[in-house]
Rosetta silent file (secondary structure, phi, psi, omega in degrees, C-alpha in Angstrom):
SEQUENCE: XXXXXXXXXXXXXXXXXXXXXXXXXXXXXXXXXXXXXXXXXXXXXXXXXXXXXXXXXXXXXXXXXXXXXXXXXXXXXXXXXXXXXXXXXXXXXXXXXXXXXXXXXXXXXXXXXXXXXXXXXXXXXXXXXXXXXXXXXXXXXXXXXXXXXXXXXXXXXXXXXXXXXXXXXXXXXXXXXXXXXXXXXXXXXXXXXXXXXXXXXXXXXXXXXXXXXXXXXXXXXXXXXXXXXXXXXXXXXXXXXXXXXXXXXXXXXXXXXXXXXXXXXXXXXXXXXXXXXXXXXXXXXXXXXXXXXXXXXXXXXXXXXXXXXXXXXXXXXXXXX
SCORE:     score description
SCORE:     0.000 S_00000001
   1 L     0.000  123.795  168.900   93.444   95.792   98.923 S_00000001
   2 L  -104.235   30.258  163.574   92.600   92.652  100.170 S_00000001
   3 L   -77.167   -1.622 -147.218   89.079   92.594  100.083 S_00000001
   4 L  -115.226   82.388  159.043   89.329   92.811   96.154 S_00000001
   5 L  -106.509  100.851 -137.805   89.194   88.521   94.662 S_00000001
   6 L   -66.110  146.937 -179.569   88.900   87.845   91.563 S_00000001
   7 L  -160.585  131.944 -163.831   85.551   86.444   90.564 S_00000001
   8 L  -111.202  153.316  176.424   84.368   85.005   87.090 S_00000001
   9 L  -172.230  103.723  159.910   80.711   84.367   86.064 S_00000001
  10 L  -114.704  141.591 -160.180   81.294   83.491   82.617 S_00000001
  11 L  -116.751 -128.089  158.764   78.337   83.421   79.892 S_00000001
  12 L  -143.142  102.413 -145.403   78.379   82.910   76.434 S_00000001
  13 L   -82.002  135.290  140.114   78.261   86.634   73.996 S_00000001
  14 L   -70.552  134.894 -170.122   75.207   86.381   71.633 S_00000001
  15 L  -133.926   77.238  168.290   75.573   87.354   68.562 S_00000001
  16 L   -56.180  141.468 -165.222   72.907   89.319   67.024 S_00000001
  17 L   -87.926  100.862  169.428   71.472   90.206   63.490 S_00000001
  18 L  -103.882  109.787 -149.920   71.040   93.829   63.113 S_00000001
  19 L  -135.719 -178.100 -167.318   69.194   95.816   60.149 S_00000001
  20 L   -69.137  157.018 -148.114   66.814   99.019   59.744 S_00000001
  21 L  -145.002  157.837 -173.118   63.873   99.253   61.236 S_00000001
  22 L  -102.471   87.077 -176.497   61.195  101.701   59.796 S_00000001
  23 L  -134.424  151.589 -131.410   61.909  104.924   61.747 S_00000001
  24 L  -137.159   91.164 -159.063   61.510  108.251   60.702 S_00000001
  25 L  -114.373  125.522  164.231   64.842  110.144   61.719 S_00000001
  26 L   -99.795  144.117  176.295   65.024  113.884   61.183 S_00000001
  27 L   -12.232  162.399 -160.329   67.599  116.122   59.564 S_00000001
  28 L   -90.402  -30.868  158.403   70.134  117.148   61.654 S_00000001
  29 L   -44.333  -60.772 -156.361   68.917  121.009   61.657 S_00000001
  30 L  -118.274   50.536  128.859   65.983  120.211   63.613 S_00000001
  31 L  -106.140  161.074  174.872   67.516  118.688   66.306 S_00000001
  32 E   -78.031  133.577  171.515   69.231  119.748   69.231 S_00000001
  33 E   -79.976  109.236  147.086   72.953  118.987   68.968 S_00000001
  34 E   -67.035  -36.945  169.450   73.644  117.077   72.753 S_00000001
  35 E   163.153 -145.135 -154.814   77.496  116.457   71.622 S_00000001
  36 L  -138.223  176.186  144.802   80.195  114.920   70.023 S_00000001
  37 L  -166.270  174.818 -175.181   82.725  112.232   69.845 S_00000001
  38 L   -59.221  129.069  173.847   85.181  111.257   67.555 S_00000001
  39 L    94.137  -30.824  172.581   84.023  111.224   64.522 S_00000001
  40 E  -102.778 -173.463 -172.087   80.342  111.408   65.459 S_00000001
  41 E  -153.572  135.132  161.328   77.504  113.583   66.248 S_00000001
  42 E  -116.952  133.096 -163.476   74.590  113.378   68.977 S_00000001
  43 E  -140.945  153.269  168.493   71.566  115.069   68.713 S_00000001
  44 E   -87.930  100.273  163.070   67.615  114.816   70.758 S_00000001
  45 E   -97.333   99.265  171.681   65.383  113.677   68.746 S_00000001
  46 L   -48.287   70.692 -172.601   61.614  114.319   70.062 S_00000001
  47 L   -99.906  120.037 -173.699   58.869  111.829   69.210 S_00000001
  48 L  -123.082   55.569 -163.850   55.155  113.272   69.913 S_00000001
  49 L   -73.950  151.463 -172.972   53.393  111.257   66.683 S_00000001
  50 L    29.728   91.241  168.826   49.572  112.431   66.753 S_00000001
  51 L    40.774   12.674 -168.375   49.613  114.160   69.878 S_00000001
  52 L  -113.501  143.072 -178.005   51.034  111.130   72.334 S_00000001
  53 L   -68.973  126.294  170.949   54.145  111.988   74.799 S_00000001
  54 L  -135.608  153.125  160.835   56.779  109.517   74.098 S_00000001
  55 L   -30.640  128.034  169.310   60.270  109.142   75.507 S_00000001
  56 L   -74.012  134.401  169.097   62.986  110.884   73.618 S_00000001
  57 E  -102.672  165.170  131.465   65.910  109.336   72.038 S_00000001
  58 E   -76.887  138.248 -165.944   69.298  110.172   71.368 S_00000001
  59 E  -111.825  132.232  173.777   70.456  109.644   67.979 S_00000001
  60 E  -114.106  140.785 -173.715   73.870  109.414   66.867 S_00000001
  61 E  -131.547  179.969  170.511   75.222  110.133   63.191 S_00000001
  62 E   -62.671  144.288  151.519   78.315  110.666   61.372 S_00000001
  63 L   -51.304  127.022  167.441   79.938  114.072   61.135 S_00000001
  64 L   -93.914   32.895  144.840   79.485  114.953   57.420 S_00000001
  65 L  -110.086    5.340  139.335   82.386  116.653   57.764 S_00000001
  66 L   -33.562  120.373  172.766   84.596  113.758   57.836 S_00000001
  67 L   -73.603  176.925 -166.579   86.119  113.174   54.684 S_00000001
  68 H   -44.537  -34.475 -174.361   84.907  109.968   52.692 S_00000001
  69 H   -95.608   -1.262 -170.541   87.406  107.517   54.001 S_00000001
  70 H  -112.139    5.826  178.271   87.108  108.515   57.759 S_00000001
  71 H  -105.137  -66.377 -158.416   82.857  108.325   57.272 S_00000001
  72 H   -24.460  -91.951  152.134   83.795  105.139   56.124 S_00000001
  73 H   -23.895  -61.378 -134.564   85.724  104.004   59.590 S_00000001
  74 H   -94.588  -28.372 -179.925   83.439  106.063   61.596 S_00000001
  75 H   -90.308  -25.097  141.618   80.505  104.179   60.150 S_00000001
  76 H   -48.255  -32.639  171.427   81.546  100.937   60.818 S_00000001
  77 H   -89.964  -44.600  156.978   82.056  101.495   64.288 S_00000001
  78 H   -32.527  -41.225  165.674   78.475  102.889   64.440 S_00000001
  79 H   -78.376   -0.828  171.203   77.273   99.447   62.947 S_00000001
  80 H  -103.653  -28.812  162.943   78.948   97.689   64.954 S_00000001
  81 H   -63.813  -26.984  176.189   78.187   99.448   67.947 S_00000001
  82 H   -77.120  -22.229  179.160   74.833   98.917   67.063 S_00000001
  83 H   -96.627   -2.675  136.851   74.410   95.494   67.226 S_00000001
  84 H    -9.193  -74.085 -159.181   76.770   95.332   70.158 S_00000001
  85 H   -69.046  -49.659  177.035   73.972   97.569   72.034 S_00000001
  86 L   -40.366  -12.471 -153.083   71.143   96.003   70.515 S_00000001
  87 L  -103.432  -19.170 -176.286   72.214   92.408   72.211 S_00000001
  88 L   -51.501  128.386  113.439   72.917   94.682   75.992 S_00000001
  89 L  -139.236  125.164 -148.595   70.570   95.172   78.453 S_00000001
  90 E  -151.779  160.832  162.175   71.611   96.138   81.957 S_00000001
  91 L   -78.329   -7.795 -170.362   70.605   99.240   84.128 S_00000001
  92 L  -135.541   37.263  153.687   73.774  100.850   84.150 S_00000001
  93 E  -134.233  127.711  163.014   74.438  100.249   80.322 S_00000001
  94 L   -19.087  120.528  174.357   72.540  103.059   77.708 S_00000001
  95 L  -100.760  130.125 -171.751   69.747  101.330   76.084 S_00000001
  96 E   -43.212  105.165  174.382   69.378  100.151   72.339 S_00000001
  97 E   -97.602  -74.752 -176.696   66.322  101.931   70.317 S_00000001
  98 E  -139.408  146.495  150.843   66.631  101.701   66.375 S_00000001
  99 L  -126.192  134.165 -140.776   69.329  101.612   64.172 S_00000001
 100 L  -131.663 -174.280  172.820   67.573  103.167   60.953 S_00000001
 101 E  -125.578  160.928 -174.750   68.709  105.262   57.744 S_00000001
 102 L  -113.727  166.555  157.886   67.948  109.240   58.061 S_00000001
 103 L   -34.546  -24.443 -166.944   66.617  111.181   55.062 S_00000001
 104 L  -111.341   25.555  171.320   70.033  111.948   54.084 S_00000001
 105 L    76.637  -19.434  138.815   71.048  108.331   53.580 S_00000001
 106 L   -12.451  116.793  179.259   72.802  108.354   56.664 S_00000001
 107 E   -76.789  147.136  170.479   72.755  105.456   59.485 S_00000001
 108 L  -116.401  153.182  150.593   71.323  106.390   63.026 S_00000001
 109 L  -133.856  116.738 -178.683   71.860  104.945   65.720 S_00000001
 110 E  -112.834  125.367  174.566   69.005  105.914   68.480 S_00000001
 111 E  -100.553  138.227  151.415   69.498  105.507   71.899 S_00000001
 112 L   -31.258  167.120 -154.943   67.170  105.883   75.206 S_00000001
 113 L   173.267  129.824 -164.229   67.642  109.547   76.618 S_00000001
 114 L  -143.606   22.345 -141.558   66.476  110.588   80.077 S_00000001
 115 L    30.392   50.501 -171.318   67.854  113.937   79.965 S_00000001
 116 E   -66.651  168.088  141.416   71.255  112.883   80.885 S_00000001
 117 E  -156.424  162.964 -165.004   74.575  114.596   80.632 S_00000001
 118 E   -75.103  133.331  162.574   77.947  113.096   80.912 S_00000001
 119 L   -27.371  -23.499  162.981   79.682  112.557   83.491 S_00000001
 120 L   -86.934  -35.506 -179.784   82.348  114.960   81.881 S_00000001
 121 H   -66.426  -45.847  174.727   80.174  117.601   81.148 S_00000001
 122 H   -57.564  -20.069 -166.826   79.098  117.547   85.071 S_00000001
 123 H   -96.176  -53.050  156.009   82.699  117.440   86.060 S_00000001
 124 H   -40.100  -57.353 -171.495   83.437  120.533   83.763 S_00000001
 125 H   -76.681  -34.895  166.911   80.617  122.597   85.213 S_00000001
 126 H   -54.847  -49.753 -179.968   81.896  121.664   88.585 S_00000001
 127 H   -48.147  -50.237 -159.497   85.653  122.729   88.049 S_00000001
 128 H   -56.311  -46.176 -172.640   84.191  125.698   86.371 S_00000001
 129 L   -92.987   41.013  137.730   82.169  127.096   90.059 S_00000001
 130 L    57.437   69.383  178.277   85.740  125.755   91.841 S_00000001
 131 L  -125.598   23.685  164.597   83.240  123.886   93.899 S_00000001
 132 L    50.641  149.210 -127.582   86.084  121.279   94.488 S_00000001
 133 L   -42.048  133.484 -178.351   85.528  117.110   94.766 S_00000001
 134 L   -36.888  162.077  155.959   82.682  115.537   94.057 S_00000001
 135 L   -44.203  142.147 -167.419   80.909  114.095   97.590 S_00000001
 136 H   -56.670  -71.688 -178.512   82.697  110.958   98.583 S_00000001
 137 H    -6.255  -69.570 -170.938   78.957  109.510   98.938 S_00000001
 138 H   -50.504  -52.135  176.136   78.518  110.657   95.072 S_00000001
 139 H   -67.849  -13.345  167.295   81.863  108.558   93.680 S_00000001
 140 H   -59.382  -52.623 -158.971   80.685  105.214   95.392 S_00000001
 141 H   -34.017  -55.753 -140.917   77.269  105.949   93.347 S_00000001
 142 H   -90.543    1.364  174.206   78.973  106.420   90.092 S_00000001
 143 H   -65.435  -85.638 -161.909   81.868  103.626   91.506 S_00000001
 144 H   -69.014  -20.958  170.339   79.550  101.176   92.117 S_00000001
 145 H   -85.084  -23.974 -150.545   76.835  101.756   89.242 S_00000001
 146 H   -96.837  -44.518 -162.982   79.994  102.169   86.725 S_00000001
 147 H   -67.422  -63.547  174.439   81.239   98.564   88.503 S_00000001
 148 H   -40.914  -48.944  167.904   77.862   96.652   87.915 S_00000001
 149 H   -43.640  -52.360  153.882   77.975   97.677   84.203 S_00000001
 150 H   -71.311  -40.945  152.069   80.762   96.224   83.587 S_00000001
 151 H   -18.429  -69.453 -163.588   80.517   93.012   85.525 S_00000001
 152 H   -46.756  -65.915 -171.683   77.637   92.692   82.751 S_00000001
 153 H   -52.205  -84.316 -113.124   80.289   93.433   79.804 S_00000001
 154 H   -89.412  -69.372 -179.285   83.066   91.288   80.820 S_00000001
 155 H   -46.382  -45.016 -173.674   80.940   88.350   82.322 S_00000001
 156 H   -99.012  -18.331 -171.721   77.609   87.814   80.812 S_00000001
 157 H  -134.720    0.186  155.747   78.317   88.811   77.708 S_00000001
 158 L    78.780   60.302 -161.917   82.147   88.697   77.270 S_00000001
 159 E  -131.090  147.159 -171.555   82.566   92.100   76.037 S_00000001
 160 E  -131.901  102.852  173.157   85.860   94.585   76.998 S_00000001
 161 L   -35.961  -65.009  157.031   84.511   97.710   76.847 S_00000001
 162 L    91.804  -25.739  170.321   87.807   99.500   75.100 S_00000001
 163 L  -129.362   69.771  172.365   86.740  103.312   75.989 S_00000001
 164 L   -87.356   94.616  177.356   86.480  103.771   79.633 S_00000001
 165 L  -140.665 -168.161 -179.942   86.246  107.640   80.758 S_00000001
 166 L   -90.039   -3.741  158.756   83.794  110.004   82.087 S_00000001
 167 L   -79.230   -4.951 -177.050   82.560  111.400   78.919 S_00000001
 168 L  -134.226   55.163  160.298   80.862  107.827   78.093 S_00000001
 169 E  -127.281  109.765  176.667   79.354  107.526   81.292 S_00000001
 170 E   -93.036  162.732  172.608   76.009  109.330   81.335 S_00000001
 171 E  -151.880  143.687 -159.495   73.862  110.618   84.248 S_00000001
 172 E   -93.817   85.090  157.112   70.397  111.327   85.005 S_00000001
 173 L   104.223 -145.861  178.363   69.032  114.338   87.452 S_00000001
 174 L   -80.289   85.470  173.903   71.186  114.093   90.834 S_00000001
 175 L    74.556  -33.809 -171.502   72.822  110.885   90.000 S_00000001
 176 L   -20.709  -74.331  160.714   69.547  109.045   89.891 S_00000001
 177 E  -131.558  165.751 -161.089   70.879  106.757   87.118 S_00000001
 178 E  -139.798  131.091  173.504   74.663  106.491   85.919 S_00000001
 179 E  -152.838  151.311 -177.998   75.157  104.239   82.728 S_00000001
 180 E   -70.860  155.045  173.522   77.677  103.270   80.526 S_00000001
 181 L  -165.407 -172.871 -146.592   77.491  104.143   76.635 S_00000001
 182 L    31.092  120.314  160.761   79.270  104.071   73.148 S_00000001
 183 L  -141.006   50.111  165.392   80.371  100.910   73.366 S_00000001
 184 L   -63.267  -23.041  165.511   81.594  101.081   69.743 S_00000001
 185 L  -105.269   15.344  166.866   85.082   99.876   70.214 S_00000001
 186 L   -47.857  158.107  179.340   84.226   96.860   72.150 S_00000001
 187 E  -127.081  156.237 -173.080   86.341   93.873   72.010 S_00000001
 188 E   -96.521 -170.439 -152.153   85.161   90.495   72.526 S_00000001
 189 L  -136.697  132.167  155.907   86.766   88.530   75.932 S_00000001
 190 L   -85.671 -175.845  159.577   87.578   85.095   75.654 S_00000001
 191 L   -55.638   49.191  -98.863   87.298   82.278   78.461 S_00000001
 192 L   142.397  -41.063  159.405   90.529   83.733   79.530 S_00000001
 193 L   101.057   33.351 -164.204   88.810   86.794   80.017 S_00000001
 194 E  -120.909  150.536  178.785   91.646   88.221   77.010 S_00000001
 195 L   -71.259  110.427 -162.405   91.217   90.043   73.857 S_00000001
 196 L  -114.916  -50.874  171.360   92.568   86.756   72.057 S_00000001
 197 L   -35.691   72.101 -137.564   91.698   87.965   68.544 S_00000001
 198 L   -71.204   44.404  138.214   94.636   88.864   66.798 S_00000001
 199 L   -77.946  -38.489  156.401   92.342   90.980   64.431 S_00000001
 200 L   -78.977  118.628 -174.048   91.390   92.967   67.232 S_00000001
 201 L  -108.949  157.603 -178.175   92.802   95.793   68.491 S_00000001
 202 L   -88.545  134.742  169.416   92.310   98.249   71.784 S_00000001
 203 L   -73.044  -78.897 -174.922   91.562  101.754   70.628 S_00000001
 204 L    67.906  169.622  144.821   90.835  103.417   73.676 S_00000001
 205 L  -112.070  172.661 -148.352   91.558  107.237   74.530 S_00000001
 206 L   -71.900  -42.249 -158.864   95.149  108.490   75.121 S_00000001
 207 L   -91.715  -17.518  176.550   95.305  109.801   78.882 S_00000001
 208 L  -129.400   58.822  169.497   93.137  106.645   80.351 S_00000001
 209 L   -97.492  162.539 -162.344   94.903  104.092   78.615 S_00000001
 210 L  -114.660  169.437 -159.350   96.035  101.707   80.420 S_00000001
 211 L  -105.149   32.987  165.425  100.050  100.633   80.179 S_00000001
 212 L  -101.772  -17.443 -174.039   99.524   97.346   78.180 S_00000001
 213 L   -91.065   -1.590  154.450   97.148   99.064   75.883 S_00000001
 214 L  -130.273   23.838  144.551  100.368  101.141   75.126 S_00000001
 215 L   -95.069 -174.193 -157.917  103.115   98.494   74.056 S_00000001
 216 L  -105.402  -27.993  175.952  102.737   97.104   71.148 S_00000001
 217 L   -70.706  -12.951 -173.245  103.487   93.264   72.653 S_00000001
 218 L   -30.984  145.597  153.054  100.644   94.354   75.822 S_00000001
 219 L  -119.418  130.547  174.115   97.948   91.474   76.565 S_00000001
 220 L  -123.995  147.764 -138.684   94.607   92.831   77.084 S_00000001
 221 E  -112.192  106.306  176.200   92.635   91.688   79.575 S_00000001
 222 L    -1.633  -32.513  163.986   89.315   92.487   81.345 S_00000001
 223 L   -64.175  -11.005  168.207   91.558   94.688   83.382 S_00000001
 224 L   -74.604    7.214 -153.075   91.800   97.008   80.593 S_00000001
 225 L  -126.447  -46.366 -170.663   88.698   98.216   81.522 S_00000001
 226 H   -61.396  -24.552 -144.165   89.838   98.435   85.408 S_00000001
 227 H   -96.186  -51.222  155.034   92.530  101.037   85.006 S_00000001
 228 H    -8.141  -73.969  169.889   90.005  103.539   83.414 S_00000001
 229 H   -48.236  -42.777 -164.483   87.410  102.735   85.644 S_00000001
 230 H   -47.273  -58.807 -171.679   90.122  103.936   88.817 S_00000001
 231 H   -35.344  -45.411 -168.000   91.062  107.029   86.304 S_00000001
 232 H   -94.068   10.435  150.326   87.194  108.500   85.868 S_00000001
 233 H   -89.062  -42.876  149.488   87.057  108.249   89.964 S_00000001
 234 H   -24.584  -65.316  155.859   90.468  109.958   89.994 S_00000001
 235 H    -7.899  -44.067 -108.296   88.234  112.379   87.624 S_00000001
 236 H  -135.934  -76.077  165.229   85.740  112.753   89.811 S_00000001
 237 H   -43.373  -30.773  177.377   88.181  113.630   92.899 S_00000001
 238 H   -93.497  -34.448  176.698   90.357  116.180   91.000 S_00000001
 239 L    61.175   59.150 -132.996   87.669  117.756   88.112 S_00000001
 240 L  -153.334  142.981   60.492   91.154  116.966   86.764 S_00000001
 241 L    35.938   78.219 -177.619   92.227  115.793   82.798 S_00000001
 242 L   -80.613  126.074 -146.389   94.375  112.600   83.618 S_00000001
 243 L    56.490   37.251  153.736   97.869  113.610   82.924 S_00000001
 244 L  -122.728  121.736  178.906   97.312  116.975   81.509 S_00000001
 245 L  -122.998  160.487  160.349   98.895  119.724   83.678 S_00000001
 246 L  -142.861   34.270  160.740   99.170  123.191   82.406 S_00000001
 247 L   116.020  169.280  175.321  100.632  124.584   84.900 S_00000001
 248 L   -58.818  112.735 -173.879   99.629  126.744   88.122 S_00000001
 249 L   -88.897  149.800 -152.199   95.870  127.724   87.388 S_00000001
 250 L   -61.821  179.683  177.082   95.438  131.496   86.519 S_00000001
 251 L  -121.617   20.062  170.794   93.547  133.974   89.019 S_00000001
 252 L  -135.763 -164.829 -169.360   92.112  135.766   86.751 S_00000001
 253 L   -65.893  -68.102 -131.272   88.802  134.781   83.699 S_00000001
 254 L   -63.293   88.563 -174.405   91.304  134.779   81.433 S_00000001
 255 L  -131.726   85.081  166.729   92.070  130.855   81.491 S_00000001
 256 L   -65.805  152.212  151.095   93.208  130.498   77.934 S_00000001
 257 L   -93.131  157.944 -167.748   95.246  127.653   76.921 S_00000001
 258 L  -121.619   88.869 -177.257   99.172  128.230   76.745 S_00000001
 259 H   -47.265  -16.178  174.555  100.838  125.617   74.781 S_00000001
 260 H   -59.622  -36.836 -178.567  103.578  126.856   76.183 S_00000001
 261 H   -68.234    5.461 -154.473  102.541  125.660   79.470 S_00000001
 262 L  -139.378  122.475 -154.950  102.043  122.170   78.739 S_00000001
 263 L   -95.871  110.899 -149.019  105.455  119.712   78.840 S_00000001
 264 L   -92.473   32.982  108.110  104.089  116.875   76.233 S_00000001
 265 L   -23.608  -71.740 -146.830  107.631  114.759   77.246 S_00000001
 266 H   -72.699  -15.361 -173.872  106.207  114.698   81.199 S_00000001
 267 H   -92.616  -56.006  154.687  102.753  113.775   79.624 S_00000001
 268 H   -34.857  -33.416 -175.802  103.800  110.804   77.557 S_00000001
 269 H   -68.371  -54.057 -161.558  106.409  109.620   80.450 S_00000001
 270 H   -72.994  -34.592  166.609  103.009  109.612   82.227 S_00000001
 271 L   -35.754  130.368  170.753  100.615  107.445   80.544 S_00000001
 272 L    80.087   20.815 -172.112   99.491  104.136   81.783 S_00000001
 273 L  -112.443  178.725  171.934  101.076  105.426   85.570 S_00000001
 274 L  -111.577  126.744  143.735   98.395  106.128   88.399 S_00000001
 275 L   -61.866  148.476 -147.141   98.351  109.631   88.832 S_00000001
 276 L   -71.058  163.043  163.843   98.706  111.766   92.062 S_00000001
 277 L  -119.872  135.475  169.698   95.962  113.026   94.220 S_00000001
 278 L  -114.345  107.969  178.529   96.152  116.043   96.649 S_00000001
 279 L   -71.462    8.476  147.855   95.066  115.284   99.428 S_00000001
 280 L   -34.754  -29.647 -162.504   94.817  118.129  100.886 S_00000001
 281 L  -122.358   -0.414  164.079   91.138  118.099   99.321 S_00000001
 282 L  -123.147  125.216  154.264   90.209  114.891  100.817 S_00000001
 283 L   -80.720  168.706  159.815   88.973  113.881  104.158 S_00000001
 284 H   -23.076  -57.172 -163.708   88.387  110.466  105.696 S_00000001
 285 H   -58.668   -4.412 -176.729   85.054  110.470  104.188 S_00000001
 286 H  -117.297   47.755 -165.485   87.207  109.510  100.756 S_00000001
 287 L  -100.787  -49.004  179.450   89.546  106.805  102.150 S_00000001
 288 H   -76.104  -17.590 -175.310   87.622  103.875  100.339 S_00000001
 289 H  -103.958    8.568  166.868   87.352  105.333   97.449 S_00000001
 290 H   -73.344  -80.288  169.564   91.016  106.399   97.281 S_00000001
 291 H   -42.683  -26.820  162.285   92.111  102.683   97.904 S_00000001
 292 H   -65.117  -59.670  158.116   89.839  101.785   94.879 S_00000001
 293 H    -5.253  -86.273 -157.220   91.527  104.136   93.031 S_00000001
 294 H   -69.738   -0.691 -173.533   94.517  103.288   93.814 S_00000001
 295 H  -109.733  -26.421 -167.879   94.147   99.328   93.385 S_00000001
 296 H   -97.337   -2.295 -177.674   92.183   99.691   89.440 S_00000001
 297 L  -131.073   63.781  160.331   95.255  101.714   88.451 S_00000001
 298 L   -93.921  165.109 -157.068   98.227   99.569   89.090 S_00000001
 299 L   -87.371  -32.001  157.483  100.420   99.454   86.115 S_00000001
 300 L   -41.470  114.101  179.704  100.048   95.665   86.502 S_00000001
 301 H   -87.048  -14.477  170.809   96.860   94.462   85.553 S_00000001
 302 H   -76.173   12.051  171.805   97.127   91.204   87.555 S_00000001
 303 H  -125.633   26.774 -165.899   97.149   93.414   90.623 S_00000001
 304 L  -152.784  143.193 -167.092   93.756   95.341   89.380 S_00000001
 305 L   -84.192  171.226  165.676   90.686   93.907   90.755 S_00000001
 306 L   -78.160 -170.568  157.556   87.879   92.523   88.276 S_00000001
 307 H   -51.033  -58.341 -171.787   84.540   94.161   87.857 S_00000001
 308 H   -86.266   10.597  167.236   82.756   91.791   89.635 S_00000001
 309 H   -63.908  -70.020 -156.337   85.399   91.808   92.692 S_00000001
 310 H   -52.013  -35.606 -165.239   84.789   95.496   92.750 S_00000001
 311 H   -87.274  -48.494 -170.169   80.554   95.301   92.993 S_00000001
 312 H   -50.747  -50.721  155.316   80.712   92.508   95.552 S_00000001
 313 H   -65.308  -53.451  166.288   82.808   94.766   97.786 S_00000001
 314 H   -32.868  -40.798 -161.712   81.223   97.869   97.279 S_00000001
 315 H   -79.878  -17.841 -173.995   77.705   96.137   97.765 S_00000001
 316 H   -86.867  -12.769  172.130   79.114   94.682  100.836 S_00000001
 317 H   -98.871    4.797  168.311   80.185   97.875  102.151 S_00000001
 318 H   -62.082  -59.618 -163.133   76.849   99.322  101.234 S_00000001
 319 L   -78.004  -17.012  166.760   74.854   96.883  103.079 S_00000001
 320 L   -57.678  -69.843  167.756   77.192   97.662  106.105 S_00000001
 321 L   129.686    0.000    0.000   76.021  101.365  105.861 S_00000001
């Protein structure tokens, strides 16, 4: 597309000191479990001290069912995420509360909490009532709030996000607010805008990887971030898995899965490709956000627009109406 020009606003990353703070985290029983990720746990933690309403947070902790060396890993990236988040603050990135020890010796990490749910969970519930693609209207929202977010990471603070999908995108009400979170596997971005740090590596997850993030010689790039971003609008259009098919879907409740059904050759072949759309299930009203799509997931990343390409056009087709 050629409205899409690369544009840099480069900042300098701060690098903040982060240690426990005197907060009063409770056992993991008497919270509500919100969800998971690898390795982790999220739960609502309520704070009403003497009788005053306060904001809730979400707190995230290790699984303690992880054996010893994988709490280990898993707890490092929780300390690292935290002072990551602690140094953040943007409207569209999940905001930094405490990071504390729990009664059970355990690190927290507490987050802001609006009554959100993920952008995956929402995507889930849709497939499940067949109530077929999101509103065009709705993917600019989470396009253009998802786009700003990042701008922040890669520019002001020189941060590569490293897990871009639609479970670590959260959302508020209808949309209201859409913000980014775990940013536990960030990488930092040089003036180059490149993971330069041969210490660092991209993690990622498997189906919205992008296809430099799966050689082993790949350079990654701010754009590592773009091909994602296309993928959880793809997401969004499809209620779709990217690159997991299983097949014809059944017509009856019974929609077990059938390993049989699912050709892990054609899924590997697929990775790091832009997957198909059926259009059949799109109008007009989805043309721009189809062409975004289809421009954040070239297998090239020097053909994928930056973040802040991507806000300046959206906001410009905003203010158009």
């Amino acid at each position: 597309m050629e409205a899409f020009k690369s544009q840099n606003n480069l900042a300098q990353r701060e690098k903040p000191d982060v240690g426990p703070v005197s907060v009063t985290i409770p056992a993991s029983p008497f919270m509500q479990k919100l969800g998971y990720g690898t390795g982790v746990n999220v739960y609502l933690m309520k704070r009403s001290p003497r009788g005053l309403s306060r904001s809730p947070w979400a707190v995230k902790k290790i699984n303690s069912k992880c054996n010893s060396s994988q709490q280990s890993i898993y707890q490092q990236r929780l300390n690292d995420e935290a002072k990551i988040l602690k140094n953040l603050q943007h409207p569209n990135i999940v905001g930094y509360r405490a990071f504390t020890e729990a009664n059970d010796g355990s690190m927290c990490l507490a987050m802001e909490y609006g009554g959100e749910k993920s952008l995956c969970d929402l995507i889930e519930e849709r497939s499940a009532k067949r109530l077929g693609p999101f509103p065009a209207a709705t993917i600019f929202k989470v396009a253009l709030s998802m786009a700003r977010g990042l701008k922040y990471l890669h520019n002001d603070k020189k941060l590569l996000h490293g897990d871009i999908k639609s479970s670590n995108v959260v959302i508020k009400g209808d949309f209201e607010a859409i913000k980014i979170c775990d940013v536990g596997v960030s990488l930092p971005l040089d003036e180059n805008m490149t993971v330069s740090d041969p210490d660092m590596h991209y993690i990622g997850t498997e189906p919205w990887k992008p296809k430099e993030a799966l050689q082993d010689d790949g350079i990654i790039t701010d754009k590592a971030d773009i091909f994602p971003f296309g993928l959880t609008l793809w997401e969004m259009m499809t209620l779709s898995v990217p690159h997991l098919s299983f097949g014809d879907e059944p017509d009856d409740e019974d929609e077990s899965f059938d390993e049989g059904s699912f050709d892990e050759e054609a899924y590997y072949n697929a990775l790091g490709t832009r997957p198909a759309l059926n259009m059949d299930e799109l109008d007009s009203s989805y043309q721009h956000m189809i062409d975004l799509f289809s421009v954040c997931t070239s297998e090239d990343p020097k053909k994928r627009p930056s973040a802040a390409c991507i806000v300046e056009v959206l906001e410009a087709s905003l203010a158009q109406g």
